[in-house]
Amino acid sequence: QVQLVESGGGLVQAGGSLTLSCTASGSIFSINDMGWYRQAPGDQLVASITSGGIANYADFVKGRFSISRDNIKNTVYLQMNSLKPEDTAVYYCYAALRLTRAVPPVDWWGKGSLVNVSS
């Protein structure tokens, strides 16, 4: 049973920092891309990272956020610096993973973690 669990959200003042983490567990053959979306209110891709460590970012977070992953732990991180009130959103972790070698990857999603940036 595959599960993605996020942690690290919460309240922070503008200009502050938070780090989100998301761990995938269960019966997983492999994980391709991992990343983060946020809903504020529409879905926006924040950052993604390949299994080889190639990252890409939305323009609105470049220079402020950093994505990384630990392939041993099946964990992806999002370090968020210089947070702005407009970053307030529910952040959702995703992983494109294969349950077996016989099937293509599909996206799995966490339940979301609220980041609330106060002015």
PDB file of C-alpha atoms in Angstrom:
ATOM      1  CA  GLN A   1       0.000   0.000   0.000  1.00  0.00           C
ATOM      2  CA  VAL A   2       1.699   3.173  -1.221  1.00  0.00           C
ATOM      3  CA  GLN A   3       1.498   6.257   0.908  1.00  0.00           C
ATOM      4  CA  LEU A   4       3.030   9.728   0.680  1.00  0.00           C
ATOM      5  CA  VAL A   5       3.260  11.623   3.949  1.00  0.00           C
ATOM      6  CA  GLU A   6       4.224  15.289   4.159  1.00  0.00           C
ATOM      7  CA  SER A   7       5.545  17.160   7.145  1.00  0.00           C
ATOM      8  CA  GLY A   8       7.068  20.507   7.986  1.00  0.00           C
ATOM      9  CA  GLY A   9       4.279  22.935   7.241  1.00  0.00           C
ATOM     10  CA  GLY A  10       3.022  25.520   9.637  1.00  0.00           C
ATOM     11  CA  LEU A  11       3.017  29.196  10.452  1.00  0.00           C
ATOM     12  CA  VAL A  12       5.895  31.480   9.593  1.00  0.00           C
ATOM     13  CA  GLN A  13       6.442  35.203   9.275  1.00  0.00           C
ATOM     14  CA  ALA A  14       7.203  36.823   5.960  1.00  0.00           C
ATOM     15  CA  GLY A  15      10.895  36.539   5.207  1.00  0.00           C
ATOM     16  CA  GLY A  16      11.217  33.355   7.194  1.00  0.00           C
ATOM     17  CA  SER A  17      11.919  29.803   6.155  1.00  0.00           C
ATOM     18  CA  LEU A  18      10.327  26.393   6.288  1.00  0.00           C
ATOM     19  CA  THR A  19      11.349  23.010   4.994  1.00  0.00           C
ATOM     20  CA  LEU A  20       8.778  20.512   3.820  1.00  0.00           C
ATOM     21  CA  SER A  21       9.479  16.834   3.549  1.00  0.00           C
ATOM     22  CA  CYS A  22       7.570  14.014   1.945  1.00  0.00           C
ATOM     23  CA  THR A  23       8.279  10.327   2.245  1.00  0.00           C
ATOM     24  CA  ALA A  24       6.881   7.631   0.003  1.00  0.00           C
ATOM     25  CA  SER A  25       6.423   4.212   1.500  1.00  0.00           C
ATOM     26  CA  GLY A  26       4.890   0.923   0.549  1.00  0.00           C
ATOM     27  CA  SER A  27       5.421  -1.555  -2.236  1.00  0.00           C
ATOM     28  CA  ILE A  28       7.215   0.559  -4.849  1.00  0.00           C
ATOM     29  CA  PHE A  29       9.297  -0.699  -7.731  1.00  0.00           C
ATOM     30  CA  SER A  30      10.858   2.665  -8.561  1.00  0.00           C
ATOM     31  CA  ILE A  31      10.255   6.392  -8.340  1.00  0.00           C
ATOM     32  CA  ASN A  32      10.846   8.755 -11.221  1.00  0.00           C
ATOM     33  CA  ASP A  33      10.091  12.436 -10.689  1.00  0.00           C
ATOM     34  CA  MET A  34       9.086  13.825  -7.333  1.00  0.00           C
ATOM     35  CA  GLY A  35       7.942  17.307  -6.539  1.00  0.00           C
ATOM     36  CA  TRP A  36       5.538  19.761  -5.053  1.00  0.00           C
ATOM     37  CA  TYR A  37       2.374  21.529  -6.122  1.00  0.00           C
ATOM     38  CA  ARG A  38       0.492  24.160  -4.250  1.00  0.00           C
ATOM     39  CA  GLN A  39      -3.127  25.195  -4.358  1.00  0.00           C
ATOM     40  CA  ALA A  40      -3.709  28.882  -3.816  1.00  0.00           C
ATOM     41  CA  PRO A  41      -6.446  28.460  -5.007  1.00  0.00           C
ATOM     42  CA  GLY A  42      -5.541  26.827  -8.330  1.00  0.00           C
ATOM     43  CA  ASP A  43      -2.928  24.115  -8.657  1.00  0.00           C
ATOM     44  CA  GLN A  44       0.577  25.341  -9.469  1.00  0.00           C
ATOM     45  CA  LEU A  45       3.700  23.282  -9.951  1.00  0.00           C
ATOM     46  CA  VAL A  46       6.276  24.626  -7.518  1.00  0.00           C
ATOM     47  CA  ALA A  47       9.268  22.388  -8.151  1.00  0.00           C
ATOM     48  CA  SER A  48      10.185  18.946  -9.380  1.00  0.00           C
ATOM     49  CA  ILE A  49      13.264  16.789  -9.339  1.00  0.00           C
ATOM     50  CA  THR A  50      14.209  13.721 -11.324  1.00  0.00           C
ATOM     51  CA  SER A  51      15.593  10.537  -9.878  1.00  0.00           C
ATOM     52  CA  GLY A  52      19.001  11.734 -11.060  1.00  0.00           C
ATOM     53  CA  GLY A  53      18.732  15.008  -9.178  1.00  0.00           C
ATOM     54  CA  ILE A  54      17.822  17.404 -11.992  1.00  0.00           C
ATOM     55  CA  ALA A  55      15.590  20.097 -10.571  1.00  0.00           C
ATOM     56  CA  ASN A  56      13.291  22.624 -12.124  1.00  0.00           C
ATOM     57  CA  TYR A  57      11.338  25.429 -10.542  1.00  0.00           C
ATOM     58  CA  ALA A  58       8.433  27.684 -11.164  1.00  0.00           C
ATOM     59  CA  ASP A  59       9.531  31.219 -11.934  1.00  0.00           C
ATOM     60  CA  PHE A  60       7.868  32.576  -8.840  1.00  0.00           C
ATOM     61  CA  VAL A  61      10.089  30.529  -6.517  1.00  0.00           C
ATOM     62  CA  LYS A  62      13.418  30.587  -8.347  1.00  0.00           C
ATOM     63  CA  GLY A  63      16.160  31.830  -6.082  1.00  0.00           C
ATOM     64  CA  ARG A  64      14.065  31.268  -2.979  1.00  0.00           C
ATOM     65  CA  PHE A  65      13.146  27.579  -2.899  1.00  0.00           C
ATOM     66  CA  SER A  66      15.341  24.535  -3.259  1.00  0.00           C
ATOM     67  CA  ILE A  67      14.198  20.992  -3.933  1.00  0.00           C
ATOM     68  CA  SER A  68      16.219  17.910  -3.102  1.00  0.00           C
ATOM     69  CA  ARG A  69      15.662  14.216  -2.585  1.00  0.00           C
ATOM     70  CA  ASP A  70      17.053  11.205  -0.821  1.00  0.00           C
ATOM     71  CA  ASN A  71      16.566   8.152  -2.984  1.00  0.00           C
ATOM     72  CA  ILE A  72      17.473   5.781  -0.176  1.00  0.00           C
ATOM     73  CA  LYS A  73      14.727   7.164   2.030  1.00  0.00           C
ATOM     74  CA  ASN A  74      12.302   7.842  -0.853  1.00  0.00           C
ATOM     75  CA  THR A  75      11.996  11.364   0.472  1.00  0.00           C
ATOM     76  CA  VAL A  76      11.734  14.702  -1.285  1.00  0.00           C
ATOM     77  CA  TYR A  77      12.349  18.021   0.424  1.00  0.00           C
ATOM     78  CA  LEU A  78      11.407  21.582  -0.330  1.00  0.00           C
ATOM     79  CA  GLN A  79      13.456  24.217   1.434  1.00  0.00           C
ATOM     80  CA  MET A  80      11.555  27.485   1.314  1.00  0.00           C
ATOM     81  CA  ASN A  81      13.372  30.712   2.077  1.00  0.00           C
ATOM     82  CA  SER A  82      12.344  34.356   1.933  1.00  0.00           C
ATOM     83  CA  LEU A  83       8.732  33.360   2.233  1.00  0.00           C
ATOM     84  CA  LYS A  84       6.062  35.786   1.137  1.00  0.00           C
ATOM     85  CA  PRO A  85       2.414  36.012   2.134  1.00  0.00           C
ATOM     86  CA  GLU A  86       1.484  34.955  -1.389  1.00  0.00           C
ATOM     87  CA  ASP A  87       3.277  31.654  -0.755  1.00  0.00           C
ATOM     88  CA  THR A  88       0.491  30.761   1.645  1.00  0.00           C
ATOM     89  CA  ALA A  89      -1.097  27.606   0.312  1.00  0.00           C
ATOM     90  CA  VAL A  90      -1.609  23.936   0.819  1.00  0.00           C
ATOM     91  CA  TYR A  91       1.442  22.191  -0.580  1.00  0.00           C
ATOM     92  CA  TYR A  92       1.019  18.742  -2.067  1.00  0.00           C
ATOM     93  CA  CYS A  93       3.807  16.266  -2.564  1.00  0.00           C
ATOM     94  CA  TYR A  94       3.732  13.953  -5.557  1.00  0.00           C
ATOM     95  CA  ALA A  95       5.770  11.079  -6.825  1.00  0.00           C
ATOM     96  CA  ALA A  96       5.696   9.472 -10.247  1.00  0.00           C
ATOM     97  CA  LEU A  97       6.252   5.865  -9.342  1.00  0.00           C
ATOM     98  CA  ARG A  98       6.041   2.402 -10.731  1.00  0.00           C
ATOM     99  CA  LEU A  99       4.390  -0.227  -8.616  1.00  0.00           C
ATOM    100  CA  THR A 100       5.954  -2.996 -10.705  1.00  0.00           C
ATOM    101  CA  ARG A 101       8.382  -3.194 -13.593  1.00  0.00           C
ATOM    102  CA  ALA A 102       5.524  -4.186 -15.888  1.00  0.00           C
ATOM    103  CA  VAL A 103       3.583  -0.923 -15.715  1.00  0.00           C
ATOM    104  CA  PRO A 104       4.377   2.711 -16.515  1.00  0.00           C
ATOM    105  CA  PRO A 105       4.716   5.262 -13.732  1.00  0.00           C
ATOM    106  CA  VAL A 106       1.678   6.926 -12.256  1.00  0.00           C
ATOM    107  CA  ASP A 107       1.390   9.935  -9.991  1.00  0.00           C
ATOM    108  CA  TRP A 108       0.699   9.481  -6.319  1.00  0.00           C
ATOM    109  CA  TRP A 109      -0.165  12.380  -4.054  1.00  0.00           C
ATOM    110  CA  GLY A 110       0.133  13.294  -0.440  1.00  0.00           C
ATOM    111  CA  LYS A 111      -2.738  14.760   1.499  1.00  0.00           C
ATOM    112  CA  GLY A 112      -1.188  18.215   1.647  1.00  0.00           C
ATOM    113  CA  SER A 113       0.507  20.397   4.207  1.00  0.00           C
ATOM    114  CA  LEU A 114      -0.549  23.946   4.978  1.00  0.00           C
ATOM    115  CA  VAL A 115       2.031  26.715   4.795  1.00  0.00           C
ATOM    116  CA  ASN A 116       0.741  29.956   6.249  1.00  0.00           C
ATOM    117  CA  VAL A 117       2.960  33.005   5.803  1.00  0.00           C
ATOM    118  CA  SER A 118       1.927  36.016   7.822  1.00  0.00           C
ATOM    119  CA  SER A 119       2.743  39.579   6.866  1.00  0.00           C
TER     120      SER A 119
END
